[in-house]
Amino acid sequence: MIKKQRAFLKWAGGKYKLVEALTQHLPLGERLVEPFVGAGSVFLNTDYPSYLLCDINQDLINLYQIIQAKPEKYLTEAKAMFVEAKNDKEAYYKIRDEFNRTRDPFLRSVYFLYMNRHGFNGLCRYNKKGGFNVPFGSYKKPYFPHDEIMAFAEKAQKAEFLCIGYEQAFELAREGDVVYCDPPYAPLSTTASFTTYVGSGFSLDDQALLARHARHTAIDRQIPVLISNHDIPLTRELYHGARFDTIQVQRNISQNGNGRKKVDELMALYDESYHSGND
């Protein structure tokens, strides 16, 4: 069995644990397009000739572009942040404040990894003014992902990274592509909606629009689209006409692991087999 490659970022909703099951549902193609690349586990564990990897988080895409272009310089600067003196609440909040003040892309990319590994649960969260606001995580010795960054940098030579929304990503898809969508998941209940990633978050209207883009991309342009989400009545209704399958994964939903549970995940594939009435 081929060894799985871990992403170098901690990421809520990351696909590392289910990447083997998920990739069995991805059609073959010349290029994989991901409108919601996140930490990139699917990118890292597939073998398409090329990739178009998109996200609306400018800090994330900026980080990936810098590692793609100058990994050695990045590794040197980022590793200098992973010292005992900086694994401290006061140091963390000072760096977080500097991150929120600077517009320098390289500095922000270095601080982003530091906060990802030193902040609470690896969350990526911003306030309404765009300031990163994840609290200190109090970890004994945060891990510096040197090998994972090098593996990402090597694979990134086959990729293009763009900071755009999912609608623009669909527009850029072309014949021969495969689209994989891993959107912020629909809430399991009205009280369980996840903290926003960027700006105003991903609404139920967005969930419905994404489903519509997927249908039209598959039907009108013959570009297959796979979407993953919670397996709930809402998503089965949203993705009507797709071919459904389910997979299970254990998710860590609390820092100490006491909140772990199995949740069914829905794989909805739109391809040439789609037939439906009006959309």
Coordinates of C-alpha atoms in Angstrom, one line a residue:
M1 CA 0.0 0.0 0.0
I2 CA 1.3 3.5 -0.9
K3 CA 2.0 5.6 2.2
K4 CA -0.4 8.4 2.7
Q5 CA 1.0 12.0 2.7
R6 CA -0.1 14.2 5.6
A7 CA -0.8 17.9 5.1
F8 CA 1.5 20.2 6.9
L9 CA -1.4 22.3 8.3
K10 CA -3.8 21.2 11.0
W11 CA -7.3 21.8 9.5
A12 CA -10.9 21.5 10.7
G13 CA -12.6 19.0 8.3
G14 CA -9.4 17.8 6.8
K15 CA -9.7 14.7 4.6
Y16 CA -6.5 12.8 5.6
K17 CA -8.4 10.0 7.4
L18 CA -10.8 9.3 4.6
V19 CA -8.7 10.1 1.6
E20 CA -8.4 6.4 0.6
A21 CA -12.2 5.9 0.5
L22 CA -12.8 9.3 -1.1
T23 CA -10.3 8.9 -3.9
Q24 CA -12.1 5.8 -5.0
H25 CA -15.0 8.0 -6.0
L26 CA -12.9 10.5 -8.1
P27 CA -13.1 10.0 -11.8
L28 CA -9.9 10.0 -13.9
G29 CA -8.9 13.2 -15.7
E30 CA -6.2 15.5 -16.9
R31 CA -6.5 18.0 -14.0
L32 CA -8.1 18.0 -10.6
V33 CA -9.9 21.3 -9.7
E34 CA -10.5 22.0 -6.0
P35 CA -12.6 25.1 -5.3
F36 CA -12.1 24.5 -1.5
V37 CA -8.5 23.2 -1.2
G38 CA -8.2 23.5 2.6
A39 CA -5.1 21.7 3.9
G40 CA -4.7 19.9 0.6
S41 CA -5.0 16.2 1.6
V42 CA -6.8 15.2 -1.5
F43 CA -4.3 17.0 -3.7
L44 CA -1.4 15.4 -1.8
N45 CA -2.8 11.9 -2.1
T46 CA -3.9 11.8 -5.8
D47 CA -1.9 11.6 -9.0
Y48 CA -3.5 13.8 -11.6
P49 CA -1.1 15.3 -14.2
S50 CA -2.0 18.8 -13.0
Y51 CA -4.1 20.7 -10.4
L52 CA -6.0 23.9 -10.0
L53 CA -6.3 24.6 -6.2
C54 CA -8.5 27.4 -5.0
D55 CA -9.7 28.9 -1.8
I56 CA -11.1 32.2 -0.6
N57 CA -8.6 32.4 2.2
Q58 CA -5.9 34.7 0.9
D59 CA -3.5 33.8 3.7
L60 CA -3.8 30.1 2.8
I61 CA -3.2 30.6 -0.9
N62 CA -0.4 33.1 -0.2
L63 CA 1.3 30.4 2.0
Y64 CA 1.0 27.8 -0.7
Q65 CA 2.4 30.1 -3.4
I66 CA 5.4 31.0 -1.3
I67 CA 6.2 27.3 -0.4
Q68 CA 5.8 26.5 -4.1
A69 CA 8.3 29.2 -5.1
K70 CA 10.8 29.3 -2.3
P71 CA 10.5 26.3 0.0
E72 CA 14.0 26.5 1.5
K73 CA 13.8 30.1 2.5
Y74 CA 10.4 29.5 3.9
L75 CA 11.5 26.5 6.0
T76 CA 14.4 28.5 7.5
E77 CA 12.2 31.4 8.6
A78 CA 9.3 29.3 9.7
K79 CA 11.4 26.9 11.8
A80 CA 12.9 29.8 13.7
M81 CA 9.4 30.4 15.2
F82 CA 9.2 26.9 16.7
V83 CA 11.4 27.5 19.7
E84 CA 10.5 27.2 23.4
A85 CA 10.5 30.9 24.0
K86 CA 7.7 31.4 21.5
N87 CA 5.6 28.5 22.8
D88 CA 4.1 30.9 25.4
K89 CA 0.8 32.7 25.7
E90 CA 2.3 36.2 25.7
A91 CA 4.5 35.5 22.7
Y92 CA 1.7 33.9 20.8
Y93 CA -0.6 36.9 21.2
K94 CA 2.2 39.3 20.3
I95 CA 2.8 37.4 17.1
R96 CA -0.9 37.2 16.4
D97 CA -1.1 40.9 16.8
E98 CA 1.8 41.4 14.4
F99 CA 0.2 39.1 11.9
N100 CA -3.0 41.2 12.0
R101 CA -1.1 44.4 11.4
T102 CA 1.4 43.4 8.7
R103 CA 0.5 43.2 5.0
D104 CA 3.8 41.6 4.1
P105 CA 3.0 38.3 2.3
F106 CA 6.1 36.4 3.4
L107 CA 5.8 37.4 7.0
R108 CA 2.2 36.5 7.1
S109 CA 2.9 33.1 5.7
V110 CA 5.5 32.4 8.4
Y111 CA 3.2 33.6 11.2
F112 CA 0.2 31.7 9.7
L113 CA 2.0 28.3 10.1
Y114 CA 3.1 29.3 13.6
M115 CA -0.4 30.1 14.7
N116 CA -1.8 27.0 13.0
R117 CA 0.5 24.9 15.2
H118 CA 0.4 26.9 18.4
G119 CA -3.3 28.1 18.3
F120 CA -6.2 26.2 19.8
N121 CA -7.1 23.0 17.8
G122 CA -5.4 24.3 14.6
L123 CA -8.5 26.5 14.0
C124 CA -8.4 29.1 11.3
R125 CA -10.8 31.9 12.3
Y126 CA -11.1 35.6 11.7
N127 CA -13.3 38.3 13.2
K128 CA -15.5 40.6 11.2
K129 CA -12.7 43.1 10.7
G130 CA -10.6 40.3 9.2
G131 CA -8.3 39.8 12.2
F132 CA -7.1 36.3 13.1
N133 CA -8.6 35.6 16.5
V134 CA -7.9 32.0 17.5
P135 CA -6.7 31.7 21.1
F136 CA -3.4 30.2 22.3
G137 CA -3.5 26.3 22.3
S138 CA -1.1 25.5 25.2
Y139 CA 0.6 22.5 23.6
K140 CA 3.7 21.0 25.2
K141 CA 5.9 21.0 22.1
P142 CA 4.2 22.0 18.8
Y143 CA 5.4 19.9 15.8
F144 CA 7.3 21.6 13.0
P145 CA 6.2 19.9 9.8
H146 CA 9.5 20.1 7.8
D147 CA 9.1 16.9 5.8
E148 CA 5.4 17.6 5.1
I149 CA 6.3 21.1 3.8
M150 CA 9.0 19.6 1.5
A151 CA 6.6 17.0 0.1
F152 CA 4.0 19.7 -0.5
A153 CA 6.6 22.0 -2.2
E154 CA 7.5 19.1 -4.6
K155 CA 4.0 18.2 -5.5
A156 CA 3.1 21.9 -5.8
Q157 CA 5.1 22.1 -9.0
K158 CA 2.2 20.4 -10.7
A159 CA -0.3 22.9 -9.3
E160 CA -1.7 26.4 -9.8
F161 CA -3.0 28.2 -6.6
L162 CA -5.7 30.9 -6.9
C163 CA -7.5 32.9 -4.3
I164 CA -11.0 32.9 -5.8
G165 CA -14.5 31.7 -4.8
Y166 CA -16.1 28.5 -5.8
E167 CA -18.1 30.1 -8.6
Q168 CA -15.0 31.4 -10.3
A169 CA -13.3 28.0 -9.9
F170 CA -16.2 26.3 -11.7
E171 CA -15.8 28.9 -14.5
L172 CA -12.2 27.9 -14.9
A173 CA -12.9 24.2 -15.2
R174 CA -12.4 22.8 -18.7
E175 CA -12.8 19.6 -20.7
G176 CA -10.7 16.8 -19.2
D177 CA -11.0 18.2 -15.7
V178 CA -12.4 16.6 -12.6
V179 CA -13.9 18.9 -9.9
Y180 CA -13.8 17.9 -6.2
C181 CA -15.7 20.1 -3.8
D182 CA -15.1 19.9 0.0
P183 CA -17.2 22.9 1.1
P184 CA -17.7 23.9 4.8
Y185 CA -20.2 21.2 5.8
A186 CA -23.9 21.8 6.2
P187 CA -24.8 22.0 9.9
L188 CA -26.0 18.8 11.5
S189 CA -28.6 21.0 13.3
T190 CA -29.4 24.7 13.5
T191 CA -27.3 25.0 16.6
A192 CA -24.3 23.2 15.3
S193 CA -23.1 25.6 12.5
F194 CA -19.4 25.7 12.4
T195 CA -17.4 28.9 13.1
T196 CA -16.8 30.9 10.0
Y197 CA -13.6 30.3 8.1
V198 CA -13.5 33.7 6.2
G199 CA -15.9 36.6 6.3
S200 CA -19.5 35.7 6.5
G201 CA -19.0 32.0 6.1
F202 CA -20.9 29.5 3.9
S203 CA -24.6 29.9 4.1
L204 CA -27.4 27.4 3.1
D205 CA -27.9 29.5 0.0
D206 CA -24.2 28.8 -0.9
Q207 CA -24.8 25.1 -0.3
A208 CA -27.7 25.2 -2.8
L209 CA -25.8 27.3 -5.3
L210 CA -22.8 25.0 -5.2
A211 CA -25.1 22.0 -5.9
R212 CA -26.5 23.9 -8.9
H213 CA -23.1 24.7 -10.3
A214 CA -22.1 21.1 -9.9
R215 CA -25.2 19.9 -11.8
H216 CA -24.8 22.3 -14.7
T217 CA -21.0 21.7 -14.9
A218 CA -21.6 18.0 -15.3
I219 CA -24.7 18.2 -17.6
D220 CA -23.8 21.1 -19.8
R221 CA -20.0 20.8 -20.0
Q222 CA -19.5 17.1 -19.3
I223 CA -17.1 17.8 -16.4
P224 CA -17.6 15.4 -13.5
V225 CA -18.0 16.9 -10.1
L226 CA -17.7 15.1 -6.7
I227 CA -19.0 16.8 -3.6
S228 CA -18.5 15.6 0.0
N229 CA -20.7 16.7 2.9
H230 CA -22.6 15.4 5.9
D231 CA -25.0 12.7 5.1
I232 CA -28.2 14.3 6.2
P233 CA -31.6 14.8 4.5
L234 CA -30.8 18.3 3.5
T235 CA -27.7 17.4 1.5
R236 CA -29.4 14.4 -0.1
E237 CA -32.1 16.9 -1.3
L238 CA -29.6 19.5 -2.4
Y239 CA -27.6 17.0 -4.5
H240 CA -30.6 15.4 -6.2
G241 CA -29.7 13.5 -9.3
A242 CA -26.2 12.7 -8.2
R243 CA -24.9 9.2 -7.5
F244 CA -24.7 8.7 -3.7
D245 CA -22.3 6.7 -1.6
T246 CA -21.4 7.0 2.0
I247 CA -18.2 6.6 4.0
Q248 CA -17.5 6.8 7.7
V249 CA -14.7 8.7 9.4
Q250 CA -13.8 9.4 13.0
R251 CA -13.7 13.2 13.6
N252 CA -12.0 14.9 16.5
I253 CA -14.4 17.5 17.7
S254 CA -12.8 18.4 21.0
Q255 CA -9.2 19.0 22.1
N256 CA -9.0 16.1 24.5
G257 CA -10.6 13.6 22.2
N258 CA -13.6 12.8 24.4
G259 CA -15.9 14.1 21.8
R260 CA -15.0 11.7 19.0
K261 CA -17.7 10.0 17.1
K262 CA -18.5 8.3 13.8
V263 CA -20.3 10.5 11.3
D264 CA -21.5 9.3 7.9
E265 CA -20.1 11.4 5.0
L266 CA -22.0 11.7 1.7
M267 CA -20.2 11.4 -1.6
A268 CA -22.3 12.9 -4.3
L269 CA -21.0 12.4 -7.9
Y270 CA -22.4 14.3 -10.8
D271 CA -21.3 12.9 -14.1
E272 CA -22.8 11.8 -17.5
S273 CA -25.2 9.4 -15.8
Y274 CA -27.1 12.3 -14.3
H275 CA -30.8 12.5 -15.3
S276 CA -33.4 14.8 -13.9
G277 CA -36.2 17.0 -14.8
N278 CA -35.9 20.7 -14.5
D279 CA -33.3 22.4 -12.3

